[in-house]
Amino acid sequence: MSVGRDLYQMLIAGSQAYARWDLEASMSILKNRKKLLIVLALAVPILAACCAEAYVGHEMLGGKAAYAPSFYTTSIFLTSIAVGVAAGLITGCIGAGGGFIITPALMAVGVKGILAVGTDLFHIFAKAIMGTTIHKKLGNVSVRLALAFLIGSICGTFIGGAINKGLYNFSPILSDVFITVVYALLLGFLGFYALYDYLRLTNRIVRKDKDGNKAPDAPNANRTGLSLKLQSLHIPPMITFDQDAVPGGRHISGWIVALGGVVVGMLAAIMGVGGGFVTFPMFVYIFGVSAMTTVGTDIFQIIFTAGFAAIGQYAIYGYVFYTLAVGMLLGSLLGIQIGALTTKVVKGAQIRGFYAMSILAGFVNRITTLPKKFVEMEIISLPAGLVNGIEFVGNIVFWFVVAFFGFWVLSKFILNINKLREG
């Protein structure tokens, strides 16, 4: 139980760090007229074309001859905006986890898994290059750490991208199953622990050790036993970092950092989440890097990891829907601002509860699609009506929870708009 909880705390710390970057990048775009005009200039023609497409009744914007692994419809584009709003509300209001629902949500409306991953990565990359104020953080970036990590993460994107493309070329259904299982495991783990955390908070359950003392909620900052062991391994080339935090700095092998980058790059390319939710806990809890240095390096790596994965592994093969990426960017900019403002008028316990509900809804949605996929792969044999019904229930649960959360946040925002304006 303690190992699982420590892992949960590490992933939550990572998703919170990723949410802080997302909020900073989004607000940077919103506060800059030129950047905001670029987003609107991209979105307005697409919205106009969607209205025209809906009016004349064509199935696919641009014609069915366009190279794409699945059909594009107006409803899917409008859904991408809604997905962006939902992810933004979760990120801004909860401060963690919003990006986890984007790929599952796109898959829930009929976008193929590999396309959802590629589009999500491109959306992250677009937000990174437009919104990240990297110059403010450069003083906290260890250049040698960043370079070693990026060498590994770029290699990892090639491995992860090759896995996804290889599975898709072998069997599109198997590709969807693989991505679905990966997300189901992650969302299930995070969701059930988040629910436990919520119940622990509301019922004042406090874990104690055998001496009756309150147990810590997370590993001991950046001085874990694992980080000390890794820093004691002298495998050239050695990298020195955190000279400002510790006299003489700390040291770690560049090979260890690069291997960590490989893991992050693979996860980014497979899941489409940019790798930011893994980088922070990896640097702090595994490598033993200070939080200040980690924040700068994390922001630095998101741009390159997401860029190499999105363009080098998906875009050039036709696995990115740019219009959907614009829709998600547009929606997330709106959602994240409303979510961030709403935190000033809602209770923290309620926010934790909605976080658990949202993540578990994503888990239910993904797990209920598997019976139909297994039937299509001829692994199991079940009536078509049954598997379609199970998938339908999963979709209803997911969209009901997301819609209810969105309605709750928007209602809190509207009802307290005068108070927020005064603040």
Coordinates of C-alpha atoms in Angstrom, one line a residue:
M1 CA 0.0 0.0 0.0
S2 CA 2.8 2.4 0.9
V3 CA 4.7 1.8 -2.3
G4 CA 1.5 2.4 -4.3
R5 CA 0.8 5.6 -2.4
D6 CA 4.3 6.9 -2.9
L7 CA 4.0 6.3 -6.6
Y8 CA 0.6 8.0 -6.6
Q9 CA 2.2 11.0 -4.8
M10 CA 5.0 11.2 -7.4
L11 CA 2.6 11.1 -10.3
I12 CA 0.3 13.7 -8.7
A13 CA 3.4 15.9 -8.1
G14 CA 4.2 15.5 -11.8
S15 CA 0.7 16.2 -13.0
Q16 CA 0.6 19.3 -10.8
A17 CA 3.9 20.5 -12.2
Y18 CA 2.5 19.9 -15.7
A19 CA -0.7 21.8 -14.8
R20 CA 1.4 24.8 -13.6
W21 CA 3.2 24.8 -17.0
D22 CA -0.1 24.5 -18.8
L23 CA -1.6 27.4 -16.9
E24 CA 1.5 29.6 -17.4
A25 CA 1.6 28.8 -21.1
S26 CA -2.2 29.4 -21.5
M27 CA -2.1 32.7 -19.6
S28 CA 0.9 33.9 -21.6
I29 CA -1.1 33.4 -24.8
L30 CA -4.2 35.1 -23.4
K31 CA -2.3 38.1 -22.1
N32 CA -0.5 38.6 -25.4
R33 CA -2.7 40.1 -28.2
K34 CA -0.5 38.9 -31.0
K35 CA -0.5 35.3 -29.8
L36 CA -4.2 35.4 -29.1
L37 CA -4.9 36.8 -32.6
I38 CA -2.9 34.0 -34.1
V39 CA -5.1 31.4 -32.4
L40 CA -8.2 33.3 -33.5
A41 CA -6.9 33.6 -37.0
L42 CA -6.5 29.8 -37.1
A43 CA -9.9 29.1 -35.5
V44 CA -12.2 31.5 -37.3
P45 CA -11.8 30.0 -40.8
I46 CA -12.2 26.5 -39.4
L47 CA -15.4 27.5 -37.6
A48 CA -16.7 29.2 -40.8
A49 CA -15.8 26.1 -42.9
C50 CA -17.5 23.9 -40.4
C51 CA -20.7 26.0 -40.6
A52 CA -20.6 25.7 -44.4
E53 CA -19.9 22.0 -44.2
A54 CA -22.9 21.5 -41.9
Y55 CA -25.0 23.6 -44.2
V56 CA -24.3 21.7 -47.4
G57 CA -24.2 18.3 -45.5
H58 CA -20.9 16.9 -46.6
E59 CA -19.4 14.2 -44.4
M60 CA -15.8 15.3 -44.3
L61 CA -14.3 18.8 -44.4
G62 CA -12.0 19.0 -47.5
G63 CA -13.4 15.9 -49.1
K64 CA -13.0 12.2 -48.4
A65 CA -10.0 11.9 -50.7
A66 CA -7.9 13.8 -48.1
Y67 CA -5.3 11.5 -46.5
A68 CA -6.5 10.7 -43.0
P69 CA -7.0 7.5 -41.0
S70 CA -10.5 8.5 -40.0
F71 CA -13.3 10.7 -41.1
Y72 CA -13.5 14.3 -39.9
T73 CA -16.9 15.9 -39.2
T74 CA -18.1 19.1 -37.8
S75 CA -19.4 17.4 -34.7
I76 CA -15.9 16.0 -34.0
F77 CA -14.4 19.5 -34.4
L78 CA -17.0 21.0 -32.0
T79 CA -16.3 18.1 -29.7
S80 CA -12.6 18.9 -29.8
I81 CA -13.4 22.4 -28.5
A82 CA -15.5 20.9 -25.7
V83 CA -12.7 18.5 -24.9
G84 CA -10.3 21.4 -24.7
V85 CA -12.7 23.3 -22.4
A86 CA -13.1 20.3 -20.1
A87 CA -9.4 19.6 -19.9
G88 CA -8.8 23.3 -19.2
L89 CA -11.4 23.4 -16.5
I90 CA -9.9 20.4 -14.8
T91 CA -6.3 21.8 -15.1
G92 CA -7.2 25.3 -14.0
C93 CA -9.6 24.3 -11.2
I94 CA -8.0 21.1 -9.9
G95 CA -4.4 21.9 -10.8
A96 CA -3.7 18.4 -12.1
G97 CA -4.8 15.8 -14.5
G98 CA -6.6 17.7 -17.2
G99 CA -4.3 16.4 -20.0
F100 CA -5.1 12.8 -19.1
I101 CA -8.6 13.0 -20.5
I102 CA -7.9 14.5 -23.9
T103 CA -6.8 11.3 -25.7
P104 CA -9.5 9.1 -24.1
A105 CA -12.1 11.8 -24.9
L106 CA -11.1 12.0 -28.6
M107 CA -11.2 8.2 -28.8
A108 CA -14.7 8.2 -27.2
V109 CA -16.1 10.3 -30.1
G110 CA -14.6 8.1 -32.8
V111 CA -11.1 9.4 -33.4
K112 CA -8.6 6.5 -33.8
G113 CA -6.2 6.1 -31.0
I114 CA -3.0 6.8 -33.0
L115 CA -4.7 10.0 -34.4
A116 CA -5.8 11.1 -30.9
V117 CA -2.3 10.7 -29.6
G118 CA -0.7 12.5 -32.5
T119 CA -3.2 15.4 -32.4
D120 CA -2.9 15.8 -28.6
L121 CA 0.9 15.9 -28.9
F122 CA 0.7 18.6 -31.6
H123 CA -1.7 20.6 -29.5
I124 CA 0.8 20.4 -26.6
F125 CA 3.7 21.4 -28.9
A126 CA 1.7 24.4 -30.3
K127 CA 0.9 25.6 -26.9
A128 CA 4.5 25.2 -25.8
I129 CA 6.1 27.2 -28.6
M130 CA 3.4 29.9 -28.3
G131 CA 2.9 30.2 -24.6
T132 CA 6.0 29.1 -22.7
T133 CA 8.1 32.0 -21.4
I134 CA 11.3 29.9 -21.4
H135 CA 13.6 32.9 -20.9
K136 CA 12.2 33.4 -17.4
K137 CA 13.3 29.9 -16.4
L138 CA 16.7 29.6 -18.1
G139 CA 18.5 30.5 -15.0
N140 CA 17.2 27.4 -13.4
V141 CA 18.1 25.0 -16.2
S142 CA 21.1 22.8 -15.9
V143 CA 22.2 22.7 -19.6
R144 CA 24.2 19.5 -19.3
L145 CA 21.3 17.8 -17.5
A146 CA 18.9 19.1 -20.1
L147 CA 21.0 17.9 -23.0
A148 CA 21.6 14.4 -21.6
F149 CA 17.9 14.1 -20.9
L150 CA 16.8 15.4 -24.4
I151 CA 19.2 12.9 -26.1
G152 CA 17.3 10.2 -24.3
S153 CA 13.8 11.6 -24.7
I154 CA 14.3 12.1 -28.5
C155 CA 15.4 8.5 -28.8
G156 CA 12.4 7.5 -26.7
T157 CA 10.0 9.3 -29.0
F158 CA 11.3 7.2 -31.9
I159 CA 10.8 4.0 -29.9
G160 CA 7.3 5.0 -28.7
G161 CA 6.3 6.3 -32.1
A162 CA 7.5 3.1 -33.8
I163 CA 5.5 1.0 -31.3
N164 CA 2.3 2.9 -32.0
K165 CA 2.8 3.0 -35.8
G166 CA 3.9 -0.6 -35.9
L167 CA 0.8 -1.8 -34.1
Y168 CA -1.5 0.4 -36.2
N169 CA 0.1 -0.9 -39.5
F170 CA -0.3 -4.5 -38.2
S171 CA -3.9 -4.0 -36.9
P172 CA -5.7 -0.7 -36.3
I173 CA -7.9 -2.5 -33.7
L174 CA -4.8 -3.8 -31.8
S175 CA -3.4 -0.2 -31.8
D176 CA -6.6 1.1 -30.2
V177 CA -6.6 -1.7 -27.7
F178 CA -3.0 -1.0 -26.7
I179 CA -3.5 2.7 -26.2
T180 CA -6.8 2.0 -24.4
V181 CA -5.1 -0.5 -22.0
V182 CA -2.3 1.9 -21.2
Y183 CA -4.8 4.7 -20.4
A184 CA -7.0 2.4 -18.4
L185 CA -4.1 1.3 -16.2
L186 CA -3.0 4.9 -15.6
L187 CA -6.4 6.4 -15.0
G188 CA -7.5 3.5 -12.9
F189 CA -4.5 3.8 -10.6
L190 CA -4.7 7.5 -10.3
G191 CA -8.5 7.5 -10.0
F192 CA -8.8 5.0 -7.2
Y193 CA -6.0 6.6 -5.2
A194 CA -7.5 10.0 -5.7
L195 CA -10.8 8.7 -4.4
Y196 CA -9.0 7.3 -1.4
D197 CA -7.3 10.7 -0.8
Y198 CA -10.7 12.4 -1.1
L199 CA -12.3 10.0 1.5
R200 CA -9.3 10.3 3.7
L201 CA -9.6 14.1 3.6
T202 CA -13.4 14.2 4.2
N203 CA -13.3 11.6 7.0
R204 CA -10.0 12.8 8.5
I205 CA -8.3 9.4 8.0
V206 CA -4.7 9.9 9.0
R207 CA -2.1 7.2 8.4
K208 CA 0.2 6.5 11.3
D209 CA 3.3 4.5 11.6
K210 CA 3.9 1.8 14.3
D211 CA 5.0 4.5 16.8
G212 CA 1.8 6.5 16.4
N213 CA 3.4 9.3 14.4
K214 CA 1.8 10.8 11.3
A215 CA 3.3 9.2 8.2
P216 CA 4.6 11.5 5.5
D217 CA 2.5 11.9 2.3
A218 CA 5.4 11.7 0.0
P219 CA 9.0 10.6 -0.2
N220 CA 11.6 12.8 1.6
A221 CA 11.8 15.7 -0.9
N222 CA 14.6 15.2 -3.3
R223 CA 16.8 13.1 -1.0
T224 CA 15.3 9.7 -1.4
G225 CA 17.4 6.5 -1.0
L226 CA 17.1 5.8 -4.7
S227 CA 18.5 9.2 -5.6
L228 CA 21.4 8.8 -3.2
K229 CA 22.3 5.4 -4.7
L230 CA 22.1 6.7 -8.3
Q231 CA 24.2 9.8 -7.5
S232 CA 26.8 7.4 -5.9
L233 CA 27.3 5.6 -9.2
H234 CA 30.3 7.0 -11.0
I235 CA 29.8 6.2 -14.6
P236 CA 31.4 8.8 -16.9
P237 CA 30.4 11.3 -18.1
M238 CA 29.3 12.7 -14.8
I239 CA 27.0 15.8 -14.7
T240 CA 27.3 18.4 -11.9
F241 CA 24.1 20.3 -11.0
D242 CA 22.5 22.3 -8.2
Q243 CA 25.7 24.2 -7.5
D244 CA 23.6 27.0 -6.0
A245 CA 21.8 24.6 -3.6
V246 CA 24.7 22.6 -2.4
P247 CA 28.4 23.6 -2.1
G248 CA 30.2 21.9 -4.9
G249 CA 26.9 20.7 -6.4
R250 CA 25.6 17.2 -6.8
H251 CA 26.7 14.7 -9.4
I252 CA 24.9 12.0 -11.5
S253 CA 25.9 10.0 -14.5
G254 CA 24.7 11.3 -17.9
W255 CA 23.8 7.8 -18.9
I256 CA 21.3 7.5 -16.0
V257 CA 19.7 10.9 -17.0
A258 CA 19.6 9.8 -20.7
L259 CA 17.9 6.5 -19.8
G260 CA 15.3 8.5 -17.8
G261 CA 14.8 10.6 -21.0
V262 CA 14.2 7.5 -23.0
V263 CA 11.3 6.4 -20.7
V264 CA 9.7 9.9 -20.8
G265 CA 10.0 10.1 -24.6
M266 CA 8.4 6.7 -25.0
L267 CA 5.5 7.6 -22.7
A268 CA 5.1 10.9 -24.5
A269 CA 4.9 9.3 -27.9
I270 CA 2.7 6.4 -26.8
M271 CA 0.2 8.4 -24.7
G272 CA 0.4 11.9 -26.2
V273 CA 0.7 13.8 -22.9
G274 CA 4.1 15.4 -23.5
G275 CA 5.9 13.5 -20.8
G276 CA 5.6 16.4 -18.4
F277 CA 3.8 14.5 -15.7
V278 CA 6.7 12.0 -15.5
T279 CA 9.6 14.4 -15.8
F280 CA 9.0 16.2 -12.5
P281 CA 8.8 13.2 -10.2
M282 CA 11.7 11.5 -12.0
F283 CA 14.0 14.5 -11.6
V284 CA 13.0 15.2 -8.0
Y285 CA 12.5 11.7 -6.5
I286 CA 14.7 9.5 -8.6
F287 CA 17.6 11.8 -9.8
G288 CA 17.6 14.0 -6.6
V289 CA 17.5 17.3 -8.5
S290 CA 16.2 20.4 -6.7
A291 CA 12.7 21.6 -7.5
M292 CA 13.9 24.9 -8.9
T293 CA 16.2 23.2 -11.4
T294 CA 13.6 20.6 -12.2
V295 CA 10.9 23.2 -13.1
G296 CA 13.2 24.9 -15.7
T297 CA 14.4 21.7 -17.2
D298 CA 10.8 20.3 -17.4
I299 CA 9.6 23.3 -19.3
F300 CA 12.6 23.1 -21.6
Q301 CA 12.1 19.4 -22.4
I302 CA 8.3 19.7 -23.1
I303 CA 9.0 21.8 -26.1
F304 CA 11.5 19.5 -27.7
T305 CA 10.0 16.1 -26.6
A306 CA 6.5 17.1 -27.7
G307 CA 7.8 18.6 -30.9
F308 CA 9.9 15.7 -31.9
A309 CA 7.1 13.2 -31.1
A310 CA 4.4 15.2 -32.7
I311 CA 6.2 16.1 -35.9
G312 CA 8.8 13.3 -36.3
Q313 CA 6.5 10.4 -35.3
Y314 CA 3.0 11.5 -36.2
A315 CA 2.5 14.6 -38.4
I316 CA 4.8 13.5 -41.2
Y317 CA 2.9 10.2 -41.4
G318 CA -0.6 11.9 -41.5
Y319 CA -1.6 11.1 -37.9
V320 CA -2.4 14.6 -36.8
F321 CA -5.7 16.5 -37.3
Y322 CA -4.5 20.1 -37.2
T323 CA -8.1 21.4 -37.0
L324 CA -8.8 19.3 -34.0
A325 CA -5.6 20.6 -32.4
V326 CA -6.7 24.1 -33.0
G327 CA -10.1 23.3 -31.5
M328 CA -8.5 21.9 -28.3
L329 CA -6.2 24.8 -28.0
L330 CA -9.1 27.3 -28.3
G331 CA -11.2 25.4 -25.8
S332 CA -8.4 24.9 -23.3
L333 CA -7.5 28.6 -23.3
L334 CA -11.1 29.4 -22.3
G335 CA -11.5 26.5 -19.8
I336 CA -8.2 27.0 -18.0
Q337 CA -8.9 30.7 -17.3
I338 CA -12.4 30.0 -15.9
G339 CA -11.1 27.0 -13.9
A340 CA -8.3 29.0 -12.3
L341 CA -10.6 31.8 -11.3
T342 CA -13.2 29.4 -9.9
T343 CA -10.6 28.0 -7.4
K344 CA -11.0 31.3 -5.5
V345 CA -14.7 30.6 -4.6
V346 CA -14.8 26.8 -4.2
K347 CA -13.6 24.4 -1.4
G348 CA -10.5 22.3 -1.9
A349 CA -12.3 19.1 -0.7
Q350 CA -14.9 19.5 -3.5
I351 CA -12.2 20.0 -6.1
R352 CA -10.5 16.8 -4.9
G353 CA -13.7 14.9 -5.2
F354 CA -14.3 16.1 -8.8
Y355 CA -10.8 15.2 -9.7
A356 CA -11.3 11.6 -8.6
M357 CA -14.7 11.5 -10.4
S358 CA -13.2 12.8 -13.7
I359 CA -10.2 10.4 -13.7
L360 CA -12.4 7.4 -12.8
A361 CA -14.9 8.4 -15.5
G362 CA -12.1 8.3 -18.0
F363 CA -11.1 4.9 -16.6
V364 CA -14.7 3.5 -17.0
N365 CA -14.9 4.9 -20.5
R366 CA -11.7 3.2 -21.6
I367 CA -12.3 -0.1 -19.9
T368 CA -15.9 -0.5 -21.3
T369 CA -14.5 -0.2 -24.9
L370 CA -12.4 -3.3 -24.5
P371 CA -15.1 -6.0 -24.9
K372 CA -16.1 -4.7 -28.3
K373 CA -12.4 -4.6 -29.4
F374 CA -11.8 -8.1 -28.2
V375 CA -14.8 -9.3 -30.1
E376 CA -13.5 -7.6 -33.3
M377 CA -10.2 -9.2 -32.8
E378 CA -12.0 -12.6 -32.3
I379 CA -10.4 -13.1 -28.9
I380 CA -13.8 -13.5 -27.2
S381 CA -17.3 -14.1 -28.5
L382 CA -20.2 -12.0 -27.2
P383 CA -23.4 -10.7 -28.8
A384 CA -23.0 -7.5 -30.7
G385 CA -25.8 -5.9 -28.8
L386 CA -24.1 -6.6 -25.4
V387 CA -20.7 -5.2 -26.3
N388 CA -22.3 -2.1 -28.0
G389 CA -24.4 -1.6 -24.8
I390 CA -21.4 -1.8 -22.5
E391 CA -19.5 0.7 -24.7
F392 CA -22.6 3.0 -24.7
V393 CA -22.8 2.9 -20.9
G394 CA -19.1 3.8 -20.6
N395 CA -19.6 6.8 -23.0
I396 CA -22.7 8.0 -21.1
V397 CA -20.9 7.8 -17.7
F398 CA -17.8 9.6 -19.1
W399 CA -19.7 12.5 -20.8
F400 CA -22.2 12.8 -17.9
V401 CA -19.4 13.3 -15.4
V402 CA -17.4 15.7 -17.6
A403 CA -20.6 17.7 -18.4
F404 CA -21.7 17.8 -14.8
F405 CA -18.2 18.9 -13.7
G406 CA -18.2 21.6 -16.4
F407 CA -21.7 22.8 -15.4
W408 CA -20.7 22.9 -11.8
V409 CA -17.6 25.0 -12.4
L410 CA -19.4 27.3 -14.9
S411 CA -22.3 27.8 -12.4
K412 CA -19.8 28.7 -9.6
F413 CA -18.0 31.1 -11.9
I414 CA -21.2 32.8 -13.1
L415 CA -22.8 33.0 -9.6
N416 CA -19.6 34.5 -8.1
I417 CA -18.6 36.7 -11.1
N418 CA -19.2 39.9 -9.1
K419 CA -17.0 38.7 -6.3
L420 CA -14.3 37.6 -8.7
R421 CA -14.4 40.9 -10.5
E422 CA -14.0 42.7 -7.2
G423 CA -11.0 40.5 -6.4

